[in-house]
Amino acid sequence: MMLETNRLILRPWEESDAESLFQYASHPDVGPIAGWAVHTSVENSREIIKTVLSAPETYAVVLKESGQPVGSIGLMIGKASNIGLPDSEGEIGYWIGVPYWGRGLIPEAVRELIRYGFEDLKLNKIWCGYFDGNEKSKRVQEKCGFEYHHTAYNVPCAIEGLLRTEHITCISKEEWQARNR
């Protein structure tokens, strides 16, 4: 599956993307705030492509102008989400490399994944979350119409032994339709 926006192509990750992934996922300002460890080598990134980023509905965020992946976005449906969702709901997760912060690329990708989730996958509700202190992620969710739902404490993340506070947001299909009339 491939999705397209004005500036982006969202496509499955390929092992050949490992160098681009490492370039952005090795930056200390990217992974830890999102709850995952900094990538340590191109081989580490390749392994993550094979294991984590090969999950269904997980996409490389690729700039049309360069053809290079600069971030990642995914939709975890039902049990694939760690917040206990029914099969009719999904959770979006995302990140983008530091040089591309502040350009509106992730909100563009999130809006397309929301559209795809509601129109093509027939989901009823889409959830999102951000860890305490991740104001950029919070802002993306606000721009895309997500509303605060609740806060979860002592949430384990992909960094072993680390528990975080996560703020959970969501948008229903009806709310999304009303925003996009």
mmCIF file of C-alpha atoms in Angstrom:
data_model
loop_
_atom_site.group_PDB
_atom_site.id
_atom_site.type_symbol
_atom_site.label_atom_id
_atom_site.label_comp_id
_atom_site.label_asym_id
_atom_site.label_seq_id
_atom_site.Cartn_x
_atom_site.Cartn_y
_atom_site.Cartn_z
ATOM 1 C CA MET A 1 0.000 0.000 0.000
ATOM 2 C CA MET A 2 1.196 3.470 -0.847
ATOM 3 C CA LEU A 3 -0.445 6.740 0.185
ATOM 4 C CA GLU A 4 0.289 10.155 -1.267
ATOM 5 C CA THR A 5 -0.061 13.784 -0.170
ATOM 6 C CA ASN A 6 1.075 17.030 -1.787
ATOM 7 C CA ARG A 7 4.671 16.670 -0.573
ATOM 8 C CA LEU A 8 4.908 13.085 0.665
ATOM 9 C CA ILE A 9 4.694 9.447 -0.270
ATOM 10 C CA LEU A 10 3.860 7.050 2.556
ATOM 11 C CA ARG A 11 5.140 3.601 1.592
ATOM 12 C CA PRO A 12 6.341 0.435 3.314
ATOM 13 C CA TRP A 13 9.870 0.502 4.697
ATOM 14 C CA GLU A 14 12.510 -1.384 2.679
ATOM 15 C CA GLU A 15 15.810 -2.783 3.939
ATOM 16 C CA SER A 16 17.546 -0.448 1.480
ATOM 17 C CA ASP A 17 16.209 2.476 3.592
ATOM 18 C CA ALA A 18 18.505 1.540 6.507
ATOM 19 C CA GLU A 19 21.057 4.329 5.894
ATOM 20 C CA SER A 20 18.364 7.018 5.684
ATOM 21 C CA LEU A 21 16.661 5.613 8.776
ATOM 22 C CA PHE A 22 19.920 5.623 10.712
ATOM 23 C CA GLN A 23 20.680 9.202 9.609
ATOM 24 C CA TYR A 24 17.545 10.487 11.370
ATOM 25 C CA ALA A 25 16.854 7.853 14.055
ATOM 26 C CA SER A 26 20.380 8.152 15.479
ATOM 27 C CA HIS A 27 19.735 11.759 16.577
ATOM 28 C CA PRO A 28 19.254 11.962 20.364
ATOM 29 C CA ASP A 29 16.347 14.430 20.069
ATOM 30 C CA VAL A 30 14.159 12.012 18.076
ATOM 31 C CA GLY A 31 13.730 8.556 19.635
ATOM 32 C CA PRO A 32 13.919 9.073 23.403
ATOM 33 C CA ILE A 33 11.150 11.724 23.508
ATOM 34 C CA ALA A 34 8.982 9.311 21.484
ATOM 35 C CA GLY A 35 9.839 6.382 23.752
ATOM 36 C CA TRP A 36 12.436 4.444 21.758
ATOM 37 C CA ALA A 37 16.200 4.165 21.879
ATOM 38 C CA VAL A 38 18.563 6.027 19.571
ATOM 39 C CA HIS A 39 19.669 3.830 16.662
ATOM 40 C CA THR A 40 23.312 2.813 17.077
ATOM 41 C CA SER A 41 24.306 1.729 13.539
ATOM 42 C CA VAL A 42 23.014 1.225 10.010
ATOM 43 C CA GLU A 43 22.766 -2.488 10.843
ATOM 44 C CA ASN A 44 20.681 -1.654 13.942
ATOM 45 C CA SER A 45 18.361 0.411 11.715
ATOM 46 C CA ARG A 46 18.156 -2.436 9.170
ATOM 47 C CA GLU A 47 17.154 -4.849 11.947
ATOM 48 C CA ILE A 48 14.466 -2.404 13.153
ATOM 49 C CA ILE A 49 13.114 -2.198 9.585
ATOM 50 C CA LYS A 50 12.868 -6.015 9.538
ATOM 51 C CA THR A 51 11.262 -6.345 12.973
ATOM 52 C CA VAL A 52 9.421 -3.183 14.066
ATOM 53 C CA LEU A 53 8.862 -1.162 10.896
ATOM 54 C CA SER A 54 7.633 -4.170 8.904
ATOM 55 C CA ALA A 55 4.384 -4.211 10.922
ATOM 56 C CA PRO A 56 1.132 -3.829 8.959
ATOM 57 C CA GLU A 57 0.124 -0.218 8.178
ATOM 58 C CA THR A 58 3.623 1.111 8.981
ATOM 59 C CA TYR A 59 5.040 3.548 6.461
ATOM 60 C CA ALA A 60 8.219 5.423 5.639
ATOM 61 C CA VAL A 61 7.506 9.156 5.306
ATOM 62 C CA VAL A 62 9.229 9.904 1.995
ATOM 63 C CA LEU A 63 9.800 13.363 0.528
ATOM 64 C CA LYS A 64 8.556 13.470 -3.053
ATOM 65 C CA GLU A 65 11.307 15.956 -3.969
ATOM 66 C CA SER A 66 14.163 13.627 -2.954
ATOM 67 C CA GLY A 67 12.633 10.150 -2.760
ATOM 68 C CA GLN A 68 14.294 9.711 0.641
ATOM 69 C CA PRO A 69 12.566 8.569 3.844
ATOM 70 C CA VAL A 70 12.838 11.216 6.577
ATOM 71 C CA GLY A 71 10.445 9.802 9.177
ATOM 72 C CA SER A 72 7.921 7.105 9.965
ATOM 73 C CA ILE A 73 4.206 6.830 10.591
ATOM 74 C CA GLY A 74 2.010 3.902 11.436
ATOM 75 C CA LEU A 75 -1.529 2.916 12.286
ATOM 76 C CA MET A 76 -1.820 0.172 14.901
ATOM 77 C CA ILE A 77 -5.281 -1.350 14.640
ATOM 78 C CA GLY A 78 -7.066 -3.097 17.508
ATOM 79 C CA LYS A 79 -4.760 -5.398 19.458
ATOM 80 C CA ALA A 80 -1.683 -4.043 17.634
ATOM 81 C CA SER A 81 -2.084 -0.901 19.777
ATOM 82 C CA ASN A 82 -0.787 -0.959 23.332
ATOM 83 C CA ILE A 83 -3.771 1.007 24.677
ATOM 84 C CA GLY A 84 -6.313 -1.822 24.413
ATOM 85 C CA LEU A 85 -8.448 -0.952 21.391
ATOM 86 C CA PRO A 86 -11.239 -2.891 19.682
ATOM 87 C CA ASP A 87 -10.675 -3.917 16.043
ATOM 88 C CA SER A 88 -12.796 -0.966 14.885
ATOM 89 C CA GLU A 89 -10.284 1.566 16.263
ATOM 90 C CA GLY A 90 -6.623 2.395 15.633
ATOM 91 C CA GLU A 91 -3.731 4.364 17.094
ATOM 92 C CA ILE A 92 -1.366 6.561 15.066
ATOM 93 C CA GLY A 93 2.319 6.898 15.917
ATOM 94 C CA TYR A 94 4.882 9.016 14.075
ATOM 95 C CA TRP A 95 8.255 10.757 14.094
ATOM 96 C CA ILE A 96 10.327 12.815 11.667
ATOM 97 C CA GLY A 97 14.015 13.704 11.424
ATOM 98 C CA VAL A 98 15.192 16.910 13.105
ATOM 99 C CA PRO A 99 16.032 18.784 9.858
ATOM 100 C CA TYR A 100 12.342 18.502 8.889
ATOM 101 C CA TRP A 101 10.814 19.752 12.121
ATOM 102 C CA GLY A 102 8.488 22.739 11.800
ATOM 103 C CA ARG A 103 7.631 22.228 8.125
ATOM 104 C CA GLY A 104 4.173 20.724 8.643
ATOM 105 C CA LEU A 105 5.189 17.395 7.101
ATOM 106 C CA ILE A 106 4.032 15.155 9.944
ATOM 107 C CA PRO A 107 0.616 16.859 10.247
ATOM 108 C CA GLU A 108 0.287 16.312 6.475
ATOM 109 C CA ALA A 109 1.128 12.612 6.891
ATOM 110 C CA VAL A 110 -1.151 12.230 9.942
ATOM 111 C CA ARG A 111 -4.106 13.811 8.107
ATOM 112 C CA GLU A 112 -3.660 11.343 5.243
ATOM 113 C CA LEU A 113 -3.431 8.373 7.610
ATOM 114 C CA ILE A 114 -6.588 9.566 9.410
ATOM 115 C CA ARG A 115 -8.396 9.814 6.053
ATOM 116 C CA TYR A 116 -7.190 6.352 5.084
ATOM 117 C CA GLY A 117 -8.203 4.909 8.466
ATOM 118 C CA PHE A 118 -11.727 6.288 8.341
ATOM 119 C CA GLU A 119 -12.491 6.038 4.609
ATOM 120 C CA ASP A 120 -10.626 2.912 3.521
ATOM 121 C CA LEU A 121 -10.231 0.869 6.711
ATOM 122 C CA LYS A 122 -13.675 1.906 8.044
ATOM 123 C CA LEU A 123 -12.375 2.656 11.558
ATOM 124 C CA ASN A 124 -14.742 4.371 14.020
ATOM 125 C CA LYS A 125 -12.140 6.149 16.154
ATOM 126 C CA ILE A 126 -8.437 6.938 15.913
ATOM 127 C CA TRP A 127 -6.250 7.476 18.960
ATOM 128 C CA CYS A 128 -2.881 9.090 19.431
ATOM 129 C CA GLY A 129 -0.620 9.833 22.375
ATOM 130 C CA TYR A 130 2.429 11.785 23.435
ATOM 131 C CA PHE A 131 4.747 11.431 26.374
ATOM 132 C CA ASP A 132 5.116 14.224 28.926
ATOM 133 C CA GLY A 133 7.352 16.941 27.542
ATOM 134 C CA ASN A 134 6.837 16.137 23.853
ATOM 135 C CA GLU A 135 5.216 19.448 22.951
ATOM 136 C CA LYS A 136 5.878 19.002 19.211
ATOM 137 C CA SER A 137 3.867 15.777 19.143
ATOM 138 C CA LYS A 138 1.101 17.384 21.220
ATOM 139 C CA ARG A 139 0.934 20.232 18.690
ATOM 140 C CA VAL A 140 0.668 17.814 15.734
ATOM 141 C CA GLN A 141 -2.295 16.129 17.411
ATOM 142 C CA GLU A 142 -4.016 19.460 18.089
ATOM 143 C CA LYS A 143 -3.519 20.565 14.453
ATOM 144 C CA CYS A 144 -5.021 17.294 13.219
ATOM 145 C CA GLY A 145 -8.167 17.510 15.352
ATOM 146 C CA PHE A 146 -7.356 15.068 18.143
ATOM 147 C CA GLU A 147 -8.962 15.913 21.489
ATOM 148 C CA TYR A 148 -7.536 15.106 24.916
ATOM 149 C CA HIS A 149 -9.069 11.942 26.392
ATOM 150 C CA HIS A 150 -7.005 10.897 29.435
ATOM 151 C CA THR A 151 -3.554 10.620 30.969
ATOM 152 C CA ALA A 152 -1.900 7.265 31.686
ATOM 153 C CA TYR A 153 0.864 6.991 34.271
ATOM 154 C CA ASN A 154 3.794 4.552 34.527
ATOM 155 C CA VAL A 155 3.490 3.526 30.872
ATOM 156 C CA PRO A 156 6.341 1.271 29.702
ATOM 157 C CA CYS A 157 7.999 2.336 26.475
ATOM 158 C CA ALA A 158 10.523 0.753 24.108
ATOM 159 C CA ILE A 159 13.413 1.950 26.302
ATOM 160 C CA GLU A 160 13.822 -0.905 28.770
ATOM 161 C CA GLY A 161 12.984 -0.103 32.383
ATOM 162 C CA LEU A 162 11.682 3.385 31.605
ATOM 163 C CA LEU A 163 8.128 4.319 32.638
ATOM 164 C CA ARG A 164 6.545 7.475 31.247
ATOM 165 C CA THR A 165 3.419 9.577 31.591
ATOM 166 C CA GLU A 166 1.390 9.500 28.373
ATOM 167 C CA HIS A 167 -1.381 11.860 27.359
ATOM 168 C CA ILE A 168 -3.931 10.090 25.150
ATOM 169 C CA THR A 169 -5.991 11.894 22.509
ATOM 170 C CA CYS A 170 -8.563 10.701 19.977
ATOM 171 C CA ILE A 171 -10.837 11.713 17.131
ATOM 172 C CA SER A 172 -14.025 9.939 16.069
ATOM 173 C CA LYS A 173 -15.063 9.410 12.481
ATOM 174 C CA GLU A 174 -17.994 11.794 13.048
ATOM 175 C CA GLU A 175 -15.730 14.531 14.451
ATOM 176 C CA TRP A 176 -13.339 14.085 11.522
ATOM 177 C CA GLN A 177 -16.178 14.241 8.989
ATOM 178 C CA ALA A 178 -17.522 17.442 10.590
ATOM 179 C CA ARG A 179 -14.039 19.038 10.368
ATOM 180 C CA ASN A 180 -13.634 18.069 6.712
ATOM 181 C CA ARG A 181 -16.934 19.111 5.178
#
